[in-house]
Tab-separated table of C-alpha atoms and ligand atoms in Angstrom:
chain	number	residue	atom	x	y	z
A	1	UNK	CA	-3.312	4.739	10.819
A	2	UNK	CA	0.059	5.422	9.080
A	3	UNK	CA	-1.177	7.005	6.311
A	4	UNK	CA	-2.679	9.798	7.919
A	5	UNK	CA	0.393	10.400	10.195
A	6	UNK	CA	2.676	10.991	6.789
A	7	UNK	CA	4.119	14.196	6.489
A	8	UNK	CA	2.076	16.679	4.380
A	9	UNK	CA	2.923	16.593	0.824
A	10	UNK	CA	5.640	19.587	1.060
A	11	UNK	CA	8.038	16.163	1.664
A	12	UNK	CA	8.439	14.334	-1.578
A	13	UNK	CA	8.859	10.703	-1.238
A	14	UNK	CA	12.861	10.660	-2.353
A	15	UNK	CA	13.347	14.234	-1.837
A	16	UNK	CA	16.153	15.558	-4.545
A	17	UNK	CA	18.296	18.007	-2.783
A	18	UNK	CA	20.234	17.852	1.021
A	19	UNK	CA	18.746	21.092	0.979
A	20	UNK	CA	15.335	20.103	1.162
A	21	UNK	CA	15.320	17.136	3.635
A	22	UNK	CA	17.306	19.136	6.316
A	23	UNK	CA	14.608	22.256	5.587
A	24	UNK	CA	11.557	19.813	6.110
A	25	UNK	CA	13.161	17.568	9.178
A	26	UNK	CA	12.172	19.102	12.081
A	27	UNK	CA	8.394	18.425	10.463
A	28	UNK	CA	9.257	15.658	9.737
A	29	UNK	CA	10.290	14.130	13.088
A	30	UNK	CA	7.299	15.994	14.697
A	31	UNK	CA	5.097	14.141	12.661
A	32	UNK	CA	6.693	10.977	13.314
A	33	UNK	CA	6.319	11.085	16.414
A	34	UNK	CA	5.121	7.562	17.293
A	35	UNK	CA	8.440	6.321	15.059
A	36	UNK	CA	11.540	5.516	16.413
A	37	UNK	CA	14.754	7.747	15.473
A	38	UNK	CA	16.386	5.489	13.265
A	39	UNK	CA	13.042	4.472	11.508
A	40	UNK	CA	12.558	8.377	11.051
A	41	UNK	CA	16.532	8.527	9.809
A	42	UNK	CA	15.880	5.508	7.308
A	43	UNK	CA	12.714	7.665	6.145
A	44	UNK	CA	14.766	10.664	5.557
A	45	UNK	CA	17.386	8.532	3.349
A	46	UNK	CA	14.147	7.012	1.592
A	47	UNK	CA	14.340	3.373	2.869
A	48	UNK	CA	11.928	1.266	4.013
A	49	UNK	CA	10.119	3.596	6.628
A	50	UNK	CA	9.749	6.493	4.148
A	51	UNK	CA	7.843	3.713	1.628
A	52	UNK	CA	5.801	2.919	4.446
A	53	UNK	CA	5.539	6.446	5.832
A	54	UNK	CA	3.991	7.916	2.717
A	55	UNK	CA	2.579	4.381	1.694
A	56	UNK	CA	-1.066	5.103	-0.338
A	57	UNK	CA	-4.002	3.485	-0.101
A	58	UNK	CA	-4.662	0.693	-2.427
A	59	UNK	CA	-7.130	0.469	-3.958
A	60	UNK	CA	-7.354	4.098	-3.512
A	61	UNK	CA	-9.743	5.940	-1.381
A	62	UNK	CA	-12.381	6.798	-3.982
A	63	UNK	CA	-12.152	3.089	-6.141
A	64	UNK	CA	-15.753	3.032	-6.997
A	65	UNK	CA	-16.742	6.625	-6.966
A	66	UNK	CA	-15.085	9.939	-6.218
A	67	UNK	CA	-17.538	12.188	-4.555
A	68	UNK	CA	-16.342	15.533	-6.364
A	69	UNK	CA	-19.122	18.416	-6.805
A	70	UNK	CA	-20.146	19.540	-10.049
A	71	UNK	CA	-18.028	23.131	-10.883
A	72	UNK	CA	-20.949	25.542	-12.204
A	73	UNK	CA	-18.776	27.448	-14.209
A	74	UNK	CA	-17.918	24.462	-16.515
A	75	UNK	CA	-21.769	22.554	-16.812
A	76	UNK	CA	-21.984	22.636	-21.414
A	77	UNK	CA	-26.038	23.024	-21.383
A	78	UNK	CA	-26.389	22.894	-24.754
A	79	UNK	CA	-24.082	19.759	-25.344
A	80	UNK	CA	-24.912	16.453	-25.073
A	81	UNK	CA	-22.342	14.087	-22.875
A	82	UNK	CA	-21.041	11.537	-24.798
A	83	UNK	CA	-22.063	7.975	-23.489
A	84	UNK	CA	-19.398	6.143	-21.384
A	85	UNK	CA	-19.238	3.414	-23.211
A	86	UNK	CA	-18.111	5.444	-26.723
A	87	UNK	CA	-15.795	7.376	-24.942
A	88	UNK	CA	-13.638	4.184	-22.806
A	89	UNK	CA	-13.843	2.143	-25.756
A	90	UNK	CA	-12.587	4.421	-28.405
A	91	UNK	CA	-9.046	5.683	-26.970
A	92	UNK	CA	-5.786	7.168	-28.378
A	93	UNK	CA	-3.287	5.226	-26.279
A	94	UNK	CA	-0.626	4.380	-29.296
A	95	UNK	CA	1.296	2.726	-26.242
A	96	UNK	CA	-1.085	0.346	-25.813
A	97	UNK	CA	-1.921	-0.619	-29.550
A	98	UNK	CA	-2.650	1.376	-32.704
A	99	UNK	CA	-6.259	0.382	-32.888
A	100	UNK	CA	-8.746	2.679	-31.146
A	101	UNK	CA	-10.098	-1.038	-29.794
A	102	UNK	CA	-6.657	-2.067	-28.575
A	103	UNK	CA	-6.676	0.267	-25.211
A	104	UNK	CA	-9.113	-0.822	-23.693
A	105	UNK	CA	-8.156	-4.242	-23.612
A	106	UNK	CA	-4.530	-4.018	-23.381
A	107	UNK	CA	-4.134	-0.574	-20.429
A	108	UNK	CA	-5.748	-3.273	-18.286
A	109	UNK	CA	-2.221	-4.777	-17.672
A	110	UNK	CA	-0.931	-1.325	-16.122
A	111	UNK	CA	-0.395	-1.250	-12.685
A	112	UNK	CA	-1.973	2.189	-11.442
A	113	UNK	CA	-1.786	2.033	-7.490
A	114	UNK	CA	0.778	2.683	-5.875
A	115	UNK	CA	1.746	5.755	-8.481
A	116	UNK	CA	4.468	8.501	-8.410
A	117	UNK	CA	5.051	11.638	-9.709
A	118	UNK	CA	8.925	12.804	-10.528
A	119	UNK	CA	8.935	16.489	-10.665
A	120	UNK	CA	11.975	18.301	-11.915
A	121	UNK	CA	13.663	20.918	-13.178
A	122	UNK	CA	13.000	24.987	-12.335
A	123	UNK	CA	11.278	24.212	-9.318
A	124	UNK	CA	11.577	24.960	-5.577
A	125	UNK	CA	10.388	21.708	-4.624
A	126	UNK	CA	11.551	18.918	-6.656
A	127	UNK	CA	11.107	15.147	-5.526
A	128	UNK	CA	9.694	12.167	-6.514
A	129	UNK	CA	5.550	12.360	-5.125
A	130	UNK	CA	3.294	10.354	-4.571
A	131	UNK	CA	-0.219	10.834	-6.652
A	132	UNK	CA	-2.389	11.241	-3.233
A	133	UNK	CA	0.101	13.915	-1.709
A	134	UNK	CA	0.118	16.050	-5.372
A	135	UNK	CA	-3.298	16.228	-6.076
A	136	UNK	CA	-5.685	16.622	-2.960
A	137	UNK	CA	-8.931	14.652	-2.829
A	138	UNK	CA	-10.727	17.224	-0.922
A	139	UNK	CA	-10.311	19.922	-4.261
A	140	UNK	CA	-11.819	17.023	-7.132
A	141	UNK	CA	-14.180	18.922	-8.687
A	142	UNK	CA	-16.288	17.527	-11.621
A	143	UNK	CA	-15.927	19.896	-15.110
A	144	UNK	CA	-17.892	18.896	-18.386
A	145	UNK	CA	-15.493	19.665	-21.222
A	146	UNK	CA	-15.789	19.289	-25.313
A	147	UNK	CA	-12.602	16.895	-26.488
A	148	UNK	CA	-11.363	17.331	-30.224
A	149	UNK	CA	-8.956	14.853	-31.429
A	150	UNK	CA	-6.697	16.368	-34.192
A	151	UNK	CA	-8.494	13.426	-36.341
A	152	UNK	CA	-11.508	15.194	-36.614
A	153	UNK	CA	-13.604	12.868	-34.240
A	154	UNK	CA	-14.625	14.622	-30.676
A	155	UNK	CA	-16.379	14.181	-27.286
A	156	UNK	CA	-17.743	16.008	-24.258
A	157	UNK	CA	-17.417	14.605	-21.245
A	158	UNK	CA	-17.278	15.259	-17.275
A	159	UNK	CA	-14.001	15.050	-15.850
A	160	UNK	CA	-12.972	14.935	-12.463
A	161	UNK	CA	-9.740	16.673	-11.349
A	162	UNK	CA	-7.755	19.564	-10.289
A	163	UNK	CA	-6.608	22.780	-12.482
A	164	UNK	CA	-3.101	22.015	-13.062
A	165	UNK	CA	-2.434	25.509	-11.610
A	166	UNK	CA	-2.952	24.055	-8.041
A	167	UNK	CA	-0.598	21.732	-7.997
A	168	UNK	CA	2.149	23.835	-10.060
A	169	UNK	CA	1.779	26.274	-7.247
A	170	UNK	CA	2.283	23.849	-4.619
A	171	UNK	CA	5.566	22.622	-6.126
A	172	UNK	CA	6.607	26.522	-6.977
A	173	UNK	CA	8.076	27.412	-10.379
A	174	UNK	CA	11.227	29.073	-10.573
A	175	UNK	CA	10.963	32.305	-11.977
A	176	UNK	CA	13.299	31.248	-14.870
A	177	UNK	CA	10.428	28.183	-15.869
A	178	UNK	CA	8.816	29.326	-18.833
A	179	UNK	CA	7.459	25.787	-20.065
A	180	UNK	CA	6.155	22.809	-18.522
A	181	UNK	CA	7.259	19.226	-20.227
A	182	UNK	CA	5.082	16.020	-19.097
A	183	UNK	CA	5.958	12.149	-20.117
A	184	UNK	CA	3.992	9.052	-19.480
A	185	UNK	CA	4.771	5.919	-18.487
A	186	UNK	CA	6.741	3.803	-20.582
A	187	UNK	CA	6.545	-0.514	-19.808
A	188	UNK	CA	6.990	-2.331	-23.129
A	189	UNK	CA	6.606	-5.227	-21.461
A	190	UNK	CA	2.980	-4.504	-21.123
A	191	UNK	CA	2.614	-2.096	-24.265
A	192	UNK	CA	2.749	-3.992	-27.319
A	193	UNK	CA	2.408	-0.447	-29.073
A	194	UNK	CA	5.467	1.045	-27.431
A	195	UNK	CA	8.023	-1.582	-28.854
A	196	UNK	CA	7.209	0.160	-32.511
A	197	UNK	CA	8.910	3.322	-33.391
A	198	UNK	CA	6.096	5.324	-34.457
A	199	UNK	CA	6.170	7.483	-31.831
A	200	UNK	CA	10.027	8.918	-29.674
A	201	UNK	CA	8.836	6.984	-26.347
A	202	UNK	CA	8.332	8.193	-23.663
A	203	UNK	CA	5.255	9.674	-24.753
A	204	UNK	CA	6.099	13.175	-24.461
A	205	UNK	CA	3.615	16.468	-24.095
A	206	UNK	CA	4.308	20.302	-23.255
A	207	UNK	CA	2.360	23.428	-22.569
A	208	UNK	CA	3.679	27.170	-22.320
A	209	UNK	CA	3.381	27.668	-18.893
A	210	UNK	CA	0.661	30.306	-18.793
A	211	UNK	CA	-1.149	27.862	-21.029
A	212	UNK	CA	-0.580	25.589	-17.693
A	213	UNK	CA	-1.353	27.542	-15.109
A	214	UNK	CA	-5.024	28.590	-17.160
A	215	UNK	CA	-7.615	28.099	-15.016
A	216	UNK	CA	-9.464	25.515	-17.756
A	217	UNK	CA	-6.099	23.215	-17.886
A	218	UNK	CA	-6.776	20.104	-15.858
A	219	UNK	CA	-5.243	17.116	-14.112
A	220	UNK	CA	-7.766	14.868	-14.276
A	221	UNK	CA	-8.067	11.816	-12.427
A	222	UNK	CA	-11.590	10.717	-12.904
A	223	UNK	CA	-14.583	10.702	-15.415
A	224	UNK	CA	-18.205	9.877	-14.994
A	225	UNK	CA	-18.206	9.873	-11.507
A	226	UNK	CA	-15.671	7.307	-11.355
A	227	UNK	CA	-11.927	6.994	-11.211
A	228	UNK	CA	-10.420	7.313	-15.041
A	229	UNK	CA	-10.116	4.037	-17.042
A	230	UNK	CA	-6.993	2.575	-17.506
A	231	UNK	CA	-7.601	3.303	-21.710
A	232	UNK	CA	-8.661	6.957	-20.745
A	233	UNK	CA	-5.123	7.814	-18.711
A	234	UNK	CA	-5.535	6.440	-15.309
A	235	UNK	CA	-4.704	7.371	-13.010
A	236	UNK	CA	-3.980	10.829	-13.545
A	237	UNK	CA	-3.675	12.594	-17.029
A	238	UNK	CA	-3.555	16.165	-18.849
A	239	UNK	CA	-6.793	17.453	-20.308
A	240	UNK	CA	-6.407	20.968	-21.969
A	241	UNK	CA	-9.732	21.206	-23.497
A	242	UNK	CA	-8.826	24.204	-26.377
A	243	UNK	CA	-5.907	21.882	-27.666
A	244	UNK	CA	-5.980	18.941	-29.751
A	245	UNK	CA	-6.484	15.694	-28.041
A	246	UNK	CA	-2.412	15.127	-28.047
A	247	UNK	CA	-2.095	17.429	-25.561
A	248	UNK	CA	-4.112	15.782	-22.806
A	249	UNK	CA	-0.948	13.377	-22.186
A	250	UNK	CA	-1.973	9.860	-20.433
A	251	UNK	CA	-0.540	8.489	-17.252
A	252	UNK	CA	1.726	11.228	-16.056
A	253	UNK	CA	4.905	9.768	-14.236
A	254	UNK	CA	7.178	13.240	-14.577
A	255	UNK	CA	6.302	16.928	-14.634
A	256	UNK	CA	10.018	18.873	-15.848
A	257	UNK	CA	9.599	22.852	-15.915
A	258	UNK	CA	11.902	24.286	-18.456
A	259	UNK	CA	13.234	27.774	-19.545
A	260	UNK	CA	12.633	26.395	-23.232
A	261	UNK	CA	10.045	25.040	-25.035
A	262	UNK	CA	10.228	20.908	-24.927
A	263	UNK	CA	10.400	18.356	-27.709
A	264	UNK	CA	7.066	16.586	-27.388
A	265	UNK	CA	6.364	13.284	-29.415
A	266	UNK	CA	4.075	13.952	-32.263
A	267	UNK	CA	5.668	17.477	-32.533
A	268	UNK	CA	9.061	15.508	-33.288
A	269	UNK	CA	7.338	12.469	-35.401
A	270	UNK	CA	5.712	14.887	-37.750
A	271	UNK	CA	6.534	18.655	-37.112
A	272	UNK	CA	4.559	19.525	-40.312
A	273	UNK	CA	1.416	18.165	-39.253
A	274	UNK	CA	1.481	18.462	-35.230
A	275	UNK	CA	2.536	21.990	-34.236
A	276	UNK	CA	3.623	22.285	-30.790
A	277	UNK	CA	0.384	24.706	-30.046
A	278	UNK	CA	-2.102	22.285	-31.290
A	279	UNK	CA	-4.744	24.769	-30.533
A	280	UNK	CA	-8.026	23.843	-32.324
A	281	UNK	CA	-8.243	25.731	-35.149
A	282	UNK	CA	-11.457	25.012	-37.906
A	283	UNK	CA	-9.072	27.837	-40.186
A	284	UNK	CA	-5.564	25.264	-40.551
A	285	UNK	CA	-5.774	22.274	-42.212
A	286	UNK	CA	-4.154	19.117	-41.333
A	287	UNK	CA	-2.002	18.531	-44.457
A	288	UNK	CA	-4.158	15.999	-45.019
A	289	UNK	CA	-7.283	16.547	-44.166
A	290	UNK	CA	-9.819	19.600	-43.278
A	291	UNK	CA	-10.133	20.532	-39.695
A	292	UNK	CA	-13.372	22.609	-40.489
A	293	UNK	CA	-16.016	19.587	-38.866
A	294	UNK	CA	-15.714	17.074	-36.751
A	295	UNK	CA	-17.697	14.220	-35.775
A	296	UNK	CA	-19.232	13.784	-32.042
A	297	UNK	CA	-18.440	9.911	-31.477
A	298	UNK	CA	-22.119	8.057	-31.229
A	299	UNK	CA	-23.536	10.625	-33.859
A	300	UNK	CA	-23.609	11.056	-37.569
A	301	UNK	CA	-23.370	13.745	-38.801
A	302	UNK	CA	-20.555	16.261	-39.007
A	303	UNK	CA	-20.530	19.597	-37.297
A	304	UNK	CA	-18.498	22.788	-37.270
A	305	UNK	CA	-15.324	22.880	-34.947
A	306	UNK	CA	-14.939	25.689	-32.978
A	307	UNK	CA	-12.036	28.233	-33.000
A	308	UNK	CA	-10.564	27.249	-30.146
A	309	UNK	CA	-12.893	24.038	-29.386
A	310	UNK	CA	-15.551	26.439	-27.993
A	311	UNK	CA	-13.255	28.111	-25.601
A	312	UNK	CA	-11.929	31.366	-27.419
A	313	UNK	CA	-13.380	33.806	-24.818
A	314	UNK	CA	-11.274	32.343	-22.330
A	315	UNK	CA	-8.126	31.670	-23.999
A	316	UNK	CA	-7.731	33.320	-26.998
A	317	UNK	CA	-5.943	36.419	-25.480
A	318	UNK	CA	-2.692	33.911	-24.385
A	319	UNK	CA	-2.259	33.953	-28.223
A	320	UNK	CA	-2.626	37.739	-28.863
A	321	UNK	CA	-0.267	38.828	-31.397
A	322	UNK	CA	0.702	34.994	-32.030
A	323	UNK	CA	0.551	33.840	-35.971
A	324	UNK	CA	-1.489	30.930	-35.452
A	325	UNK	CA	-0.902	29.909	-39.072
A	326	UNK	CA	2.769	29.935	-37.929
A	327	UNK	CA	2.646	28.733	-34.591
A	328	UNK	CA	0.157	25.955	-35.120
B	401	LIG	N1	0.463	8.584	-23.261
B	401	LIG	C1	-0.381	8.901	-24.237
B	401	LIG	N2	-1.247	9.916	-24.059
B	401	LIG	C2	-2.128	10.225	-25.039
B	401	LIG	C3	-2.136	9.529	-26.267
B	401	LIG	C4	-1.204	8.457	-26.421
B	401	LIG	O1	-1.134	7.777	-27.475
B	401	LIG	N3	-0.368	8.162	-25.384
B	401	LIG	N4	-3.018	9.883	-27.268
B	401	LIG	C5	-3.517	11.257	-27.237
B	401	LIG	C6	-4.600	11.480	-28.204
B	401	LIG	S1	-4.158	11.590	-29.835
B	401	LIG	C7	-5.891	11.685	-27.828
B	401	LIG	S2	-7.079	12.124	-28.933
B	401	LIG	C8	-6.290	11.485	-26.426
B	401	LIG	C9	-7.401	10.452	-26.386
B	401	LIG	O2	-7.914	10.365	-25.091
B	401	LIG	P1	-9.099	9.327	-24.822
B	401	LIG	O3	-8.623	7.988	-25.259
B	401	LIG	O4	-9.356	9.415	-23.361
B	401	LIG	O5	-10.257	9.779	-25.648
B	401	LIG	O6	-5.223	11.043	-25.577
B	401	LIG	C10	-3.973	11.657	-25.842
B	401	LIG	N5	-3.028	11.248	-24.832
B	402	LIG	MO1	-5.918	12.607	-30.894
C-alpha cells in the first residue's frame, strides 16, 4: 500500500532547502524501492509522485473514533466534563461567523483531509508536512483539561492529541528560536466571518517557546473520543489550557519559530485588552469586565477562576519574576 511505503516524516512533502532533499535521498530512494527512478526524481522535485508518495488517507485512519488511552496524569476528578453537545455548538471561530451558533454550521464547508502543515523559520527541518507524518497516531493520548475563554464562560473537556513538545522536537528548533508563531487557515470563500476586518487575518497565535515546549501545551486533534469538529479546530488545533481560550489557535496550516515575540491577532486588534500572555488571571480585569468568575457552559451559576485556570503548580514558575499586571 503506498502509504505505508512513504518515507518517514523526516521528508517534508515540498522540502525547503537543496540541502535537505540531497541529505534525505539516499532514504528516500531506499524506500522507494518499488518506484521507478524518474518517478522517485519527480518525488524529490515535489511533482506528482511525491503527492502520491506521501498521499494520506482520506477519510483518515481514525474517522469515527481514535483509540487514544486516557493519560492518568491529566483525569480532573473533581470536575464535571462538559456535555458534547454545549461544547461543539458554542465555538469561537470569528472566521466562520461572529455568533457562537454560526461555527457550527458554517466550519462544515472546510475541507479538512488532505491537510498540511508549513513549518518555517529557526528550524533544522523546515518543509511543508503533511498532518499524519507531524503528529503520530500511535502517541494520541486522551487529556481532560478546564477551558477559560477570556469572556468569562469556560469548559472541561477530554482532548485527544500530542504535547506540542513532540512534534517541535521532531522538526528541531534552532538555538536562536525563542518564540513559536501559529496561523490558521484563511478561505473567505467559505468564511463569511473572515471577509470583515475585525480581526488582521490570518488568524494569528504565539507562545514563548518554553511556554510551547510545556509538557501541558497540546496539539490536539480529537475530543470525546472522536476526531475534533470542524467548529472546535479540526483537524488539528492549539490547546494551552492555563491561557485564555485565544491561545488555543484553530486549524493550524503554519508553525514559524522566531527569535522575537510574534504579532498575534487579538494582541494587534486590541493590545489593551488581549495581552500577548493571556494567562488566566482571576487578579486583572478585562477593561471591561471582571475576570474573578466564570461560568461552566450548561450550568448557572458563577464560580471562581483559578490563577492560572487551575494549573499554577505546573506553570507558574515560567513566569517567575514576570509582572503579570504588566505582561498580561
Ligand atoms: N482560528 C481561530 N482560532 C480560534 C478562534 C478563532 O476565532 N479563530 N477563537 C479562539 C477563542 S476566543 C476561543 S475561546 C477558542 C474556542 O474554542 P472552542 O470553540 O473549541 O470552544 O478558540 C480559539 N481559537
Ligand atoms: Mo475566547
Amino acid at each position: 500500500m503506498l502509504i505505508r511505503t512513504r518515507p518517514d516524516w523526516w521528508l517534508p512533502i515540498g522540502a525547503a532547502t537543496p540541502e535537505q532533499l540531497v541529505a534525505n535521498r539516499r532514504h528516500v530512494l531506499k524506500t522507494m524501492g518499488h518506484l521507478t527512478a524518474g518517478a522517485a526524481a519527480a518525488a524529490l522535485l515535489g511533482g506528482p509522485a511525491a503527492l502520491a508518495q506521501a498521499a494520506p488517507q482520506c477519510p483518515p485512519r481514525f474517522h469515527d473514533g481514535i483509540p487514544a488511552p486516557r493519560n492518568p496524569a491529566y483525569l480532573l476528578p473533581d470536575e464535571r466534563t462538559t456535555a458534547f453537545d454545549a461544547a461543539t455548538r458554542y465555538n469561537n471561530y470569528y472566521e466562520f461567523g461572529l455568533e457562537k451558533e454560526a461555527p457550527a454550521e458554517n466550519a462544515q464547508a472546510l475541507e479538512t483531509c488532505p491537510w498540511t502543515i508549513a513549518v518555517d523559520g529557526l528550524v533544522e527541518r523546515p518543509g511543508v508536512y503533511d498532518i499524519d507524518s507531524l503528529i503520530d497516531a500511535d502517541r494520541l493520548e486522551e487529556r481532560v483539561y478546564r477551558f477559560r475563554c477570556v469572556e468569562a464562560w469556560s469548559m472541561v473537556v477530554p482532548w485527544i492529541g500530542v504535547p506540542l513538545a513532540t512534534v517541535l522536537a521532531k522538526l528541531r528548533p534552532k538555538p536562536a528560536a525563542r518564540y513559536v508563531a501559529f496561523e490558521s487557515h484563511l478561505d473567505r470563500r467559505i468564511m463569511p466571518g473572515a471577509r470583515l476586518p475585525v480581526l488582521a487575518w490570518p488568524y494569528r497565535e504565539g507562545l514563548r517557546l518554553d511556554e510551547a515546549m510545556h509538557p501541558l501545551t497540546l496539539l490536539a486533534v480529537g475530543m470525546y473520543g472522536k476526531p475534533l469538529p470542524k467548529q472546535n479546530g479540526a483537524p488539528v488545533r492549539l490547546v494551552v489550557p492555563w491561557k485564555y481560550g485565544f491561545k488555543s489557535i484553530k486549524a493550524i496550516r503554519r508553525i514559524t519559530l522566531l527569535s522575537r515575540q510574534p504579532a498575534t491577532s487579538w494582541n494587534t486588534a486590541a493590545p489593551h485588552e488581549y495581552g500577548f500572555y493571556a494567562n488566566v488571571n482571576p487578579d486583572v480585569d478585562h477593561p471591561r469586565w471582571s475576570q474573578k468568575r466564570e461560568r461552566r457552559l450548561g450550568e448557572i451559576f458563577r464560580r471562581p477562576t483559578l490563577p492560572f485556570n487551575g494549573y499554577a503548580k505546573e506553570v507558574a514558575a515560567l513566569y517567575s519574576g514576570m509582572d503579570l499586571r504588566r505582561f498580561f
